[in-house]
Coordinates of C-alpha atoms in Angstrom, one line a residue:
Chain A
X1 CA -2.5 -56.1 8.4
X2 CA -0.9 -55.3 5.2
X3 CA -2.9 -56.2 2.2
X4 CA -0.1 -55.9 -0.2
X5 CA 3.4 -56.9 0.6
X6 CA 5.6 -54.7 -1.6
X7 CA 8.7 -56.9 -1.1
X8 CA 6.8 -59.8 -2.6
X9 CA 6.0 -57.7 -5.6
X10 CA 9.6 -56.7 -5.9
X11 CA 10.7 -60.3 -5.7
X12 CA 8.1 -61.2 -8.3
X13 CA 9.4 -58.7 -10.8
X14 CA 13.0 -59.6 -10.0
X15 CA 12.4 -62.9 -11.9
X16 CA 13.3 -62.1 -15.5
X17 CA 10.4 -64.2 -16.9
X18 CA 7.9 -62.4 -14.8
X19 CA 9.2 -59.0 -15.6
X20 CA 9.2 -59.8 -19.3
X21 CA 5.5 -60.8 -19.1
X22 CA 4.8 -57.6 -17.1
X23 CA 6.6 -55.4 -19.6
X24 CA 4.6 -57.1 -22.4
X25 CA 1.3 -56.4 -20.5
X26 CA 2.4 -52.8 -19.9
X27 CA 3.2 -52.4 -23.5
X28 CA -0.2 -53.7 -24.4
X29 CA -1.6 -51.1 -22.0
X30 CA 0.5 -48.4 -23.5
X31 CA -0.6 -49.4 -27.0
X32 CA -4.3 -49.3 -25.9
X33 CA -3.9 -46.0 -24.1
X34 CA -2.1 -44.4 -27.1
X35 CA -4.9 -45.8 -29.3
X36 CA -7.5 -44.3 -26.9
X37 CA -5.7 -41.0 -27.0
X38 CA -5.7 -40.9 -30.8
X39 CA -9.4 -42.0 -30.8
X40 CA -10.2 -39.2 -28.3
X41 CA -8.3 -36.6 -30.4
X42 CA -10.1 -37.7 -33.5
X43 CA -13.4 -37.5 -31.7
X44 CA -12.7 -34.0 -30.4
X45 CA -11.9 -32.8 -33.9
X46 CA -14.8 -34.5 -35.6
X47 CA -17.3 -33.8 -32.8
X48 CA -16.4 -30.1 -33.0
X49 CA -17.2 -30.1 -36.7
X50 CA -20.4 -32.0 -36.2
X51 CA -21.4 -29.6 -33.4
X52 CA -20.9 -26.7 -35.8
X53 CA -23.0 -28.5 -38.4
X54 CA -25.7 -29.2 -35.9
X55 CA -25.8 -25.5 -35.0
X56 CA -26.1 -24.6 -38.7
X57 CA -28.8 -27.2 -39.0
X58 CA -30.7 -25.6 -36.1
X59 CA -30.4 -22.1 -37.7
X60 CA -31.6 -23.4 -41.0
X61 CA -34.5 -25.1 -39.4
X62 CA -35.5 -21.9 -37.7
X63 CA -35.1 -20.0 -40.9
X64 CA -37.4 -22.6 -42.5
X65 CA -40.1 -22.2 -39.9
X66 CA -39.8 -18.4 -40.3
X67 CA -40.1 -18.6 -44.1
X68 CA -43.1 -20.9 -43.7
X69 CA -44.7 -18.4 -41.3
X70 CA -44.2 -15.6 -43.9
X71 CA -45.5 -17.8 -46.7
X72 CA -48.7 -18.3 -44.7
X73 CA -48.8 -14.6 -44.1
X74 CA -48.5 -13.8 -47.8
X75 CA -51.2 -16.3 -48.6
X76 CA -53.5 -14.7 -46.0
X77 CA -52.8 -11.2 -47.4
X78 CA -53.4 -12.4 -50.9
X79 CA -56.7 -13.9 -49.9
X80 CA -57.7 -10.8 -48.0
X81 CA -56.8 -8.6 -51.0
X82 CA -58.9 -10.9 -53.3
X83 CA -61.8 -10.8 -50.9
X84 CA -61.7 -7.0 -50.7
X85 CA -61.5 -6.8 -54.5
X86 CA -64.5 -9.1 -54.8
X87 CA -66.5 -7.1 -52.3
X88 CA -65.8 -3.8 -54.1
X89 CA -66.3 -5.4 -57.5
X90 CA -69.7 -6.8 -56.4
X91 CA -70.7 -3.5 -54.9
X92 CA -69.7 -1.7 -58.1
X93 CA -71.7 -4.2 -60.1
X94 CA -74.6 -3.8 -57.7
X95 CA -74.5 0.0 -58.1
X96 CA -74.3 -0.2 -61.9
X97 CA -77.2 -2.6 -61.9
X98 CA -79.2 -0.2 -59.8
X99 CA -78.3 2.6 -62.2
X100 CA -80.0 0.8 -65.1
X101 CA -83.0 2.8 -64.0
X102 CA -83.5 6.4 -62.9
X103 CA -84.1 5.5 -59.2
X104 CA -80.7 3.7 -59.0
X105 CA -79.0 6.6 -60.7
X106 CA -80.4 9.0 -58.2
X107 CA -79.5 7.0 -55.0
X108 CA -76.0 6.3 -56.1
X109 CA -73.1 8.7 -56.4
X110 CA -69.4 8.4 -57.4
X111 CA -68.6 9.1 -53.7
X112 CA -70.6 6.1 -52.6
X113 CA -68.5 3.9 -54.8
X114 CA -65.1 5.5 -54.6
X115 CA -64.5 7.1 -51.2
X116 CA -64.4 4.2 -48.9
X117 CA -62.1 2.2 -51.2
X118 CA -59.7 5.1 -51.2
X119 CA -60.0 5.8 -47.5
X120 CA -59.2 2.1 -46.8
X121 CA -55.8 2.6 -48.4
X122 CA -55.1 6.2 -47.5
X123 CA -55.6 5.5 -43.7
X124 CA -52.8 2.9 -44.0
X125 CA -50.3 5.7 -44.6
X126 CA -47.6 4.0 -42.6
X127 CA -48.1 0.7 -44.5
X128 CA -47.7 2.6 -47.8
X129 CA -44.5 4.3 -46.9
X130 CA -43.1 1.1 -45.4
X131 CA -44.1 -0.9 -48.5
X132 CA -42.4 1.6 -50.8
X133 CA -39.3 1.4 -48.6
X134 CA -39.3 -2.4 -48.9
X135 CA -39.7 -2.2 -52.6
X136 CA -36.7 0.2 -52.8
X137 CA -34.4 -1.6 -50.4
X138 CA -35.0 -5.2 -51.3
X139 CA -34.3 -6.0 -54.9
X140 CA -33.9 -9.6 -53.7
X141 CA -35.8 -10.9 -56.7
X142 CA -33.0 -9.9 -59.0
X143 CA -30.4 -11.9 -57.1
X144 CA -32.3 -15.1 -57.3
X145 CA -32.6 -17.4 -60.2
X146 CA -36.2 -18.1 -59.6
X147 CA -37.5 -15.6 -62.1
X148 CA -37.0 -15.1 -65.8
X149 CA -35.6 -11.9 -67.2
X150 CA -39.1 -11.0 -68.4
X151 CA -40.6 -11.5 -65.0
X152 CA -37.9 -9.3 -63.4
X153 CA -38.6 -6.6 -66.0
X154 CA -42.3 -6.9 -65.2
X155 CA -41.6 -6.7 -61.5
X156 CA -39.7 -3.5 -62.0
X157 CA -42.6 -2.0 -64.0
X158 CA -45.1 -3.1 -61.4
X159 CA -43.0 -1.7 -58.6
X160 CA -42.8 1.7 -60.3
X161 CA -46.5 1.7 -60.9
X162 CA -47.2 0.8 -57.2
X163 CA -44.9 3.6 -56.1
X164 CA -46.6 6.1 -58.5
X165 CA -50.1 5.2 -57.2
X166 CA -48.9 5.4 -53.6
X167 CA -47.6 8.9 -54.3
X168 CA -50.9 9.8 -55.9
X169 CA -52.8 8.4 -52.9
X170 CA -50.6 10.2 -50.4
X171 CA -51.8 13.5 -51.9
X172 CA -55.4 12.7 -50.7
X173 CA -56.5 14.1 -47.5
X174 CA -57.7 11.3 -45.2
X175 CA -59.7 13.7 -43.0
X176 CA -61.7 14.9 -46.1
X177 CA -62.3 11.3 -47.1
X178 CA -63.3 10.4 -43.5
X179 CA -65.7 13.3 -43.4
X180 CA -67.3 12.2 -46.7
X181 CA -67.9 8.7 -45.3
X182 CA -68.8 9.3 -41.7
X183 CA -69.9 12.9 -41.4
X184 CA -72.6 13.2 -44.1
X185 CA -75.1 15.8 -43.0
X186 CA -78.8 15.7 -44.1
X187 CA -78.0 18.6 -46.5
X188 CA -74.9 16.7 -47.9
X189 CA -77.1 13.7 -48.7
X190 CA -79.7 16.0 -50.3
X191 CA -77.1 17.7 -52.4
X192 CA -75.7 14.3 -53.5
X193 CA -79.2 13.3 -54.6
X194 CA -79.7 16.5 -56.5
X195 CA -76.3 16.2 -58.1
X196 CA -77.1 12.7 -59.2
X197 CA -80.4 13.9 -60.7
X198 CA -78.7 16.6 -62.6
X199 CA -75.9 14.4 -63.7
X200 CA -76.2 14.0 -67.5
X201 CA -73.3 11.6 -67.9
X202 CA -75.6 8.7 -67.5
X203 CA -73.7 6.7 -70.1
X204 CA -70.6 6.8 -68.0
X205 CA -69.9 4.2 -65.4
X206 CA -69.8 5.5 -61.8
X207 CA -66.1 4.7 -61.5
X208 CA -65.5 7.2 -64.3
X209 CA -67.2 10.1 -62.6
X210 CA -66.6 12.4 -59.6
X211 CA -63.7 14.2 -58.0
X212 CA -61.7 11.1 -57.2
X213 CA -62.2 9.4 -60.6
X214 CA -58.6 9.3 -61.6
X215 CA -57.1 8.1 -58.4
X216 CA -59.9 5.6 -57.9
X217 CA -59.2 4.0 -61.3
X218 CA -55.5 3.9 -60.4
X219 CA -56.3 1.9 -57.3
X220 CA -58.1 -0.7 -59.3
X221 CA -54.7 -1.3 -61.1
X222 CA -53.0 -1.1 -57.7
X223 CA -54.9 -4.1 -56.4
X224 CA -53.9 -6.1 -59.4
X225 CA -50.3 -5.0 -59.1
X226 CA -50.2 -5.8 -55.4
X227 CA -51.6 -9.2 -56.1
X228 CA -48.9 -9.9 -58.8
X229 CA -46.3 -8.7 -56.3
X230 CA -47.6 -11.0 -53.7
X231 CA -47.5 -13.9 -56.2
X232 CA -43.8 -13.1 -56.9
X233 CA -43.1 -13.0 -53.2
X234 CA -44.9 -16.3 -52.7
X235 CA -42.8 -17.9 -55.4
X236 CA -39.6 -16.4 -53.9
X237 CA -40.6 -17.8 -50.5
X238 CA -41.3 -21.2 -51.9
X239 CA -38.0 -21.2 -53.7
X240 CA -36.3 -20.2 -50.4
X241 CA -38.1 -23.1 -48.7
X242 CA -36.8 -25.5 -51.3
X243 CA -33.3 -24.1 -51.0
X244 CA -33.4 -24.4 -47.2
X245 CA -34.6 -28.0 -47.5
X246 CA -31.6 -28.7 -49.8
X247 CA -29.3 -27.1 -47.3
X248 CA -30.7 -29.2 -44.5
X249 CA -30.3 -32.4 -46.5
X250 CA -26.7 -31.4 -47.3
X251 CA -26.0 -30.8 -43.6
X252 CA -27.6 -34.1 -42.7
X253 CA -25.4 -35.9 -45.2
X254 CA -22.3 -34.1 -44.0
X255 CA -23.1 -35.1 -40.4
X256 CA -23.5 -38.8 -41.4
X257 CA -20.4 -38.6 -43.6
X258 CA -18.4 -37.1 -40.7
X259 CA -19.6 -39.9 -38.3
X260 CA -18.7 -42.6 -40.8
X261 CA -15.3 -40.9 -41.4
X262 CA -14.7 -40.8 -37.6
X263 CA -15.3 -44.6 -37.4
X264 CA -13.0 -45.3 -40.4
X265 CA -10.2 -43.0 -39.1
X266 CA -10.3 -44.6 -35.7
X267 CA -10.2 -48.1 -37.2
X268 CA -7.3 -47.1 -39.5
X269 CA -5.5 -45.6 -36.5
X270 CA -6.0 -48.8 -34.5
X271 CA -4.5 -51.0 -37.2
X272 CA -1.6 -48.6 -37.8
X273 CA -0.8 -48.4 -34.1
X274 CA -1.2 -52.2 -33.8
X275 CA 1.3 -52.6 -36.6
X276 CA 3.7 -50.2 -34.8
X277 CA 3.2 -52.0 -31.6
X278 CA 3.9 -55.4 -33.2
X279 CA 7.1 -54.0 -34.7
X280 CA 8.2 -52.4 -31.4
X281 CA 7.4 -55.6 -29.6
X282 CA 9.4 -57.7 -32.1
X283 CA 12.5 -55.5 -31.6
X284 CA 12.1 -55.3 -27.9
X285 CA 11.7 -59.2 -27.5
X286 CA 14.7 -59.6 -29.8
X287 CA 16.8 -57.2 -27.8
X288 CA 15.7 -59.0 -24.5
X289 CA 16.7 -62.4 -26.0
X290 CA 20.1 -61.1 -27.0
X291 CA 20.6 -59.7 -23.6
X292 CA 19.6 -63.0 -21.9
X293 CA 22.0 -64.9 -24.2
X294 CA 24.8 -62.5 -23.3
X295 CA 24.0 -63.1 -19.6
X296 CA 24.1 -66.9 -20.1
X297 CA 27.4 -66.7 -21.9
X298 CA 28.9 -64.7 -19.0
Chain B
X1 CA 11.4 -47.8 -4.0
X2 CA 11.1 -46.8 -0.5
X3 CA 14.7 -45.8 -0.2
X4 CA 16.0 -43.7 -3.0
X5 CA 14.8 -45.8 -5.9
X6 CA 13.1 -42.8 -7.6
X7 CA 15.2 -41.4 -10.4
X8 CA 14.7 -38.3 -12.4
X9 CA 12.6 -40.0 -15.1
X10 CA 10.3 -41.5 -12.5
X11 CA 9.8 -38.1 -10.9
X12 CA 9.0 -36.5 -14.2
X13 CA 6.6 -39.3 -15.0
X14 CA 4.9 -38.9 -11.6
X15 CA 4.7 -35.2 -12.2
X16 CA 2.9 -35.8 -15.5
X17 CA 0.6 -38.3 -14.0
X18 CA -0.3 -35.8 -11.3
X19 CA -0.7 -33.0 -13.8
X20 CA -2.9 -35.0 -16.1
X21 CA -5.1 -36.2 -13.2
X22 CA -5.5 -32.6 -12.0
X23 CA -6.3 -31.4 -15.6
X24 CA -8.8 -34.3 -16.0
X25 CA -10.4 -33.4 -12.7
X26 CA -10.5 -29.7 -13.7
X27 CA -12.2 -30.5 -17.0
X28 CA -14.7 -32.7 -15.1
X29 CA -15.6 -29.8 -12.9
X30 CA -15.9 -27.6 -16.0
X31 CA -18.4 -30.2 -17.4
X32 CA -20.4 -30.1 -14.2
X33 CA -20.4 -26.2 -14.3
X34 CA -21.3 -26.1 -18.0
X35 CA -24.1 -28.6 -17.4
X36 CA -25.5 -26.3 -14.7
X37 CA -25.2 -23.4 -17.1
X38 CA -27.0 -25.4 -19.8
X39 CA -29.8 -26.3 -17.5
X40 CA -30.3 -22.6 -16.6
X41 CA -30.0 -21.5 -20.2
X42 CA -32.5 -24.2 -21.3
X43 CA -35.0 -22.9 -18.8
X44 CA -34.4 -19.3 -20.0
X45 CA -34.7 -20.4 -23.6
X46 CA -38.0 -22.2 -23.0
X47 CA -39.4 -19.2 -21.1
X48 CA -38.4 -16.9 -24.0
X49 CA -39.9 -19.3 -26.5
X50 CA -43.1 -19.6 -24.6
X51 CA -43.4 -15.9 -24.3
X52 CA -42.6 -15.5 -28.0
X53 CA -45.3 -18.0 -29.0
X54 CA -47.8 -16.3 -26.7
X55 CA -47.0 -12.8 -28.3
X56 CA -47.2 -14.3 -31.8
X57 CA -50.5 -16.1 -31.1
X58 CA -52.0 -12.9 -29.7
X59 CA -50.9 -10.9 -32.7
X60 CA -52.2 -13.5 -35.1
X61 CA -55.6 -13.6 -33.2
X62 CA -55.8 -9.8 -33.2
X63 CA -55.1 -9.8 -37.0
X64 CA -57.7 -12.5 -37.6
X65 CA -60.3 -10.6 -35.5
X66 CA -59.5 -7.4 -37.4
X67 CA -59.5 -9.1 -40.8
X68 CA -62.8 -10.9 -40.1
X69 CA -64.4 -7.7 -38.8
X70 CA -63.2 -5.7 -41.8
X71 CA -64.6 -8.2 -44.2
X72 CA -68.0 -8.3 -42.3
X73 CA -68.3 -4.5 -42.1
X74 CA -67.1 -3.6 -45.5
X75 CA -70.3 -4.6 -47.5
X76 CA -72.4 -2.6 -45.0
X77 CA -70.2 0.4 -45.0
X78 CA -70.1 0.4 -48.8
X79 CA -73.9 0.6 -49.1
X80 CA -74.1 3.0 -46.2
X81 CA -76.1 5.7 -48.0
X82 CA -78.4 3.7 -50.2
X83 CA -81.3 3.3 -47.8
X84 CA -81.3 6.8 -46.3
X85 CA -81.2 8.3 -49.8
X86 CA -84.0 6.0 -50.9
X87 CA -86.0 7.2 -47.9
X88 CA -85.3 10.8 -48.7
X89 CA -86.5 10.1 -52.3
X90 CA -89.6 8.4 -51.0
X91 CA -90.4 11.5 -49.0
X92 CA -90.0 13.8 -52.0
X93 CA -91.6 11.4 -54.4
X94 CA -92.0 13.5 -57.5
X95 CA -90.8 10.9 -59.9
X96 CA -93.0 7.8 -59.2
X97 CA -89.9 5.7 -58.6
X98 CA -91.6 3.3 -56.3
X99 CA -94.0 0.6 -57.4
X100 CA -96.2 0.7 -54.4
X101 CA -98.3 3.8 -54.5
X102 CA -98.4 4.3 -50.8
X103 CA -95.5 6.3 -49.5
X104 CA -96.3 5.2 -46.0
X105 CA -95.8 1.5 -46.8
X106 CA -92.6 2.3 -48.7
X107 CA -91.3 4.3 -45.8
X108 CA -92.1 1.4 -43.4
X109 CA -90.3 -1.1 -45.6
X110 CA -87.2 1.2 -45.9
X111 CA -87.3 1.8 -42.2
X112 CA -87.4 -1.9 -41.5
X113 CA -84.4 -2.3 -43.8
X114 CA -82.5 0.5 -42.0
X115 CA -83.3 -1.0 -38.7
X116 CA -82.1 -4.4 -39.9
X117 CA -78.9 -2.8 -41.0
X118 CA -78.1 -1.1 -37.7
X119 CA -78.9 -4.3 -35.8
X120 CA -76.5 -6.2 -38.1
X121 CA -73.8 -3.6 -37.2
X122 CA -74.6 -4.0 -33.5
X123 CA -74.5 -7.8 -33.7
X124 CA -71.2 -7.8 -35.5
X125 CA -69.8 -5.4 -32.9
X126 CA -71.0 -7.7 -30.1
X127 CA -69.3 -10.6 -31.9
X128 CA -66.0 -8.8 -32.2
X129 CA -66.2 -7.6 -28.6
X130 CA -66.8 -11.2 -27.5
X131 CA -63.8 -12.5 -29.5
X132 CA -61.6 -9.6 -28.2
X133 CA -62.8 -9.9 -24.7
X134 CA -61.9 -13.6 -24.5
X135 CA -58.4 -12.9 -25.8
X136 CA -58.0 -9.9 -23.4
X137 CA -59.2 -11.7 -20.3
X138 CA -56.8 -14.7 -20.8
X139 CA -53.8 -12.4 -21.6
X140 CA -54.7 -9.3 -19.6
X141 CA -51.2 -8.9 -18.0
X142 CA -49.4 -9.1 -21.4
X143 CA -51.9 -6.7 -23.0
X144 CA -51.3 -4.1 -20.2
X145 CA -47.6 -4.6 -20.4
X146 CA -47.3 -4.2 -24.1
X147 CA -49.9 -1.4 -24.5
X148 CA -49.5 0.5 -21.2
X149 CA -47.3 3.3 -22.7
X150 CA -49.5 3.8 -25.7
X151 CA -53.1 3.3 -24.5
X152 CA -55.0 4.4 -21.4
X153 CA -57.2 1.4 -21.3
X154 CA -57.5 -1.7 -23.6
X155 CA -60.2 -3.5 -21.7
X156 CA -63.1 -1.5 -23.2
X157 CA -62.4 -1.9 -26.9
X158 CA -65.6 -2.6 -28.9
X159 CA -67.6 -2.3 -25.6
X160 CA -71.2 -1.3 -26.1
X161 CA -72.0 2.1 -24.7
X162 CA -75.4 2.2 -23.1
X163 CA -75.5 6.0 -23.2
X164 CA -73.4 6.8 -26.3
X165 CA -72.4 9.8 -28.4
X166 CA -72.8 12.3 -25.6
X167 CA -70.4 14.7 -27.4
X168 CA -72.2 14.3 -30.7
X169 CA -75.7 15.0 -29.6
X170 CA -75.8 18.1 -31.7
X171 CA -75.5 16.0 -34.8
X172 CA -78.9 14.4 -34.1
X173 CA -82.3 16.0 -34.8
X174 CA -83.6 14.3 -31.7
X175 CA -81.2 14.9 -28.8
X176 CA -82.6 12.0 -26.9
X177 CA -80.3 9.4 -28.4
X178 CA -81.6 6.8 -26.0
X179 CA -84.7 6.4 -28.2
X180 CA -82.4 4.9 -30.9
X181 CA -80.1 3.0 -28.5
X182 CA -83.2 1.2 -27.1
X183 CA -83.8 -0.1 -30.7
X184 CA -80.6 -2.2 -30.4
X185 CA -82.2 -4.3 -27.6
X186 CA -79.5 -4.3 -25.0
X187 CA -80.4 -6.1 -21.7
X188 CA -79.4 -2.9 -19.9
X189 CA -82.5 -1.1 -21.3
X190 CA -84.8 -4.1 -21.4
X191 CA -83.9 -5.9 -18.2
X192 CA -87.4 -6.0 -16.8
X193 CA -89.2 -6.3 -20.2
X194 CA -89.9 -9.3 -22.4
X195 CA -88.7 -9.8 -26.0
X196 CA -92.2 -9.1 -27.3
X197 CA -91.9 -5.6 -25.6
X198 CA -88.8 -5.0 -27.6
X199 CA -90.4 -6.2 -30.8
X200 CA -93.4 -4.0 -30.1
X201 CA -91.0 -1.0 -29.5
X202 CA -89.3 -1.7 -32.8
X203 CA -92.5 -2.1 -34.8
X204 CA -93.8 1.2 -33.2
X205 CA -90.6 2.9 -34.4
X206 CA -91.0 1.5 -37.9
X207 CA -94.5 2.9 -38.0
X208 CA -93.9 6.2 -36.3
X209 CA -90.4 7.3 -37.2
X210 CA -90.2 10.1 -39.7
X211 CA -87.4 11.2 -42.1
X212 CA -85.6 13.1 -39.3
X213 CA -85.7 10.0 -37.0
X214 CA -84.4 7.7 -39.8
X215 CA -81.7 10.2 -40.5
X216 CA -80.8 10.1 -36.8
X217 CA -80.7 6.2 -37.1
X218 CA -78.4 6.6 -40.1
X219 CA -76.2 9.1 -38.1
X220 CA -76.2 6.7 -35.2
X221 CA -75.1 3.8 -37.5
X222 CA -72.3 6.0 -39.0
X223 CA -71.1 7.0 -35.5
X224 CA -71.1 3.4 -34.5
X225 CA -69.0 2.6 -37.6
X226 CA -66.6 5.4 -36.7
X227 CA -66.2 4.0 -33.1
X228 CA -65.6 0.5 -34.5
X229 CA -63.1 1.9 -36.9
X230 CA -61.2 3.7 -34.2
X231 CA -61.2 0.5 -32.0
X232 CA -60.1 -1.5 -35.1
X233 CA -57.2 0.9 -35.6
X234 CA -56.2 0.5 -31.9
X235 CA -56.4 -3.2 -32.3
X236 CA -54.2 -3.1 -35.5
X237 CA -51.7 -0.9 -33.7
X238 CA -51.7 -3.2 -30.7
X239 CA -51.1 -6.1 -33.1
X240 CA -48.1 -4.2 -34.5
X241 CA -46.8 -3.7 -30.9
X242 CA -47.1 -7.4 -30.3
X243 CA -45.2 -8.1 -33.5
X244 CA -42.4 -5.7 -32.4
X245 CA -42.3 -7.4 -29.1
X246 CA -42.2 -10.8 -30.9
X247 CA -39.3 -9.6 -33.0
X248 CA -37.4 -8.5 -29.9
X249 CA -38.1 -11.9 -28.2
X250 CA -37.1 -13.7 -31.4
X251 CA -33.8 -12.0 -31.3
X252 CA -33.4 -12.9 -27.7
X253 CA -34.3 -16.5 -28.4
X254 CA -31.7 -16.6 -31.1
X255 CA -29.1 -15.2 -28.8
X256 CA -30.0 -17.8 -26.1
X257 CA -30.0 -20.6 -28.7
X258 CA -26.4 -19.5 -29.8
X259 CA -25.3 -19.4 -26.2
X260 CA -26.9 -22.8 -25.5
X261 CA -25.4 -24.3 -28.6
X262 CA -21.9 -22.9 -27.7
X263 CA -22.3 -24.3 -24.2
X264 CA -23.2 -27.7 -25.6
X265 CA -20.1 -27.5 -27.8
X266 CA -18.0 -26.5 -24.8
X267 CA -19.4 -29.3 -22.7
X268 CA -18.6 -31.9 -25.3
X269 CA -15.1 -30.5 -25.6
X270 CA -14.6 -30.6 -21.8
X271 CA -15.9 -34.2 -21.6
X272 CA -13.5 -35.3 -24.4
X273 CA -10.6 -33.3 -23.0
X274 CA -11.2 -34.8 -19.5
X275 CA -11.2 -38.3 -21.1
X276 CA -8.1 -37.3 -23.0
X277 CA -6.2 -36.3 -19.8
X278 CA -7.5 -39.4 -18.0
X279 CA -5.9 -41.5 -20.7
X280 CA -2.7 -39.4 -20.6
X281 CA -2.5 -39.9 -16.9
X282 CA -3.0 -43.7 -17.4
X283 CA -0.3 -43.6 -20.1
X284 CA 2.2 -41.9 -17.8
X285 CA 1.3 -44.3 -15.1
X286 CA 2.0 -47.3 -17.3
X287 CA 5.3 -45.6 -18.4
X288 CA 6.1 -45.2 -14.7
X289 CA 5.4 -48.9 -13.9
X290 CA 7.4 -49.9 -17.0
X291 CA 10.4 -47.8 -15.8
X292 CA 10.1 -49.4 -12.4
X293 CA 10.1 -52.9 -13.8
X294 CA 13.0 -52.2 -16.1
X295 CA 14.8 -50.8 -13.1
X296 CA 14.2 -54.0 -11.0
X297 CA 15.7 -56.1 -13.7

């Protein structure tokens, strides 16, 4: 059984009124499909832009989380540095307090105060060389507008000081320091006691005595300098975070803006195409009418 | 239509309908294939991220153990020589430095302090060992993978040695180092004894140890420090290795993310292009119908 009789359809369209109606409906279909085409083209174009922005958003978000991680790391290092400074400061105070009497003077020596502090830095030889390399290679502070000229000048001075101290520390022999700390023989301890007894410089602080006096005092400034450098880094990181936040907000706004634009462009395209369709329909209907009139006259 | 009603325009229109339909179908297939690729990439990306987060956590934990250990050990290592020097002075005692006039009592007090100090060091080592061990047990495979080329064994870091310093015996006055190890009170040496036995042993040591013994205790403490320091160094280096591995994984993760994002963009493009060609096909179909109707008239 045939579901559709094609001859019936042909007969249906053979009637002028029916075919006019069908052409009108097809024209509406054509109009809608052209509109759909233009809407799809606009969407392809805008969506491509939005996708790129979303990608940028993702990268910025990752950069933000990385910066936050480094910020946390710098705070941790700063705190660690401060704790070590406090520990060494307290110990120095404790020794100086002991040295107020003869007993304290005899049991304490410059090595007791200075050597471990020096060894603690010198054993991190790799860290020192890497740090100097970072200071040399990354003059990022100068490019940002976070710091005043005075701060940048101060940063340069501190950097130079840190480098000088590291060079001084690199000259120390870690094995010798290690031996003074861990390999003290009974005789060594006895010698140290004797030396402290003989020591007539009782008016000098312990930090200003001994073979490592100069370099030890330099490291006291080194801690301060490192703390200042970390403060600068922290400020730089925070400024970077603010800048990333601003970027993310801008990208968000751009995405919203593009979405709104997409809607508006599609709407405008719809009305323009509707106008074109009406005009075409008007001329087509007019031409059909003229043709019908001619047919009637004939 | 059945007999020679197709003209050139109709054939061109049919050709375009067919072409657009094929293109639409082709892009549909591309969407399906890209979706498959995205699924696989997502799994890979998640795996890399999980791995990355694991490596970062391990590195942070190792740093935290090292930092905590360093802060705990520093005060003891700074005052490392004070008690032994005081003991030596007490033995010489030519200067009346000490308030109590009995050298024996002074020596016992100083001995008690020295014993307390070495026990503090042992306790801290046990604490670090326990923290490290937990981390190691949970992540044994990753530890071995990351450190296998650099270290022979990572499982025994900070582990208490029940028969220690075999190679350094010549540095001790008393070559039987076990006498001092027993002071630390490990179960290994006191398994069949009570806590009061241990206390008794320690009290006996405080009373009977002489300068040479206390120097040995001091030496023992310093060798313990050295061992801890070596293990700390290994732990720090291990943390560095984990950071390097994390950096590598981070790069991989970024690459995967770019690939994923580009696949998403491609997928969106294929979807829209497929829709576009569906509409084009519809448009040519409508034009074809239109041409037929106009022809009938």
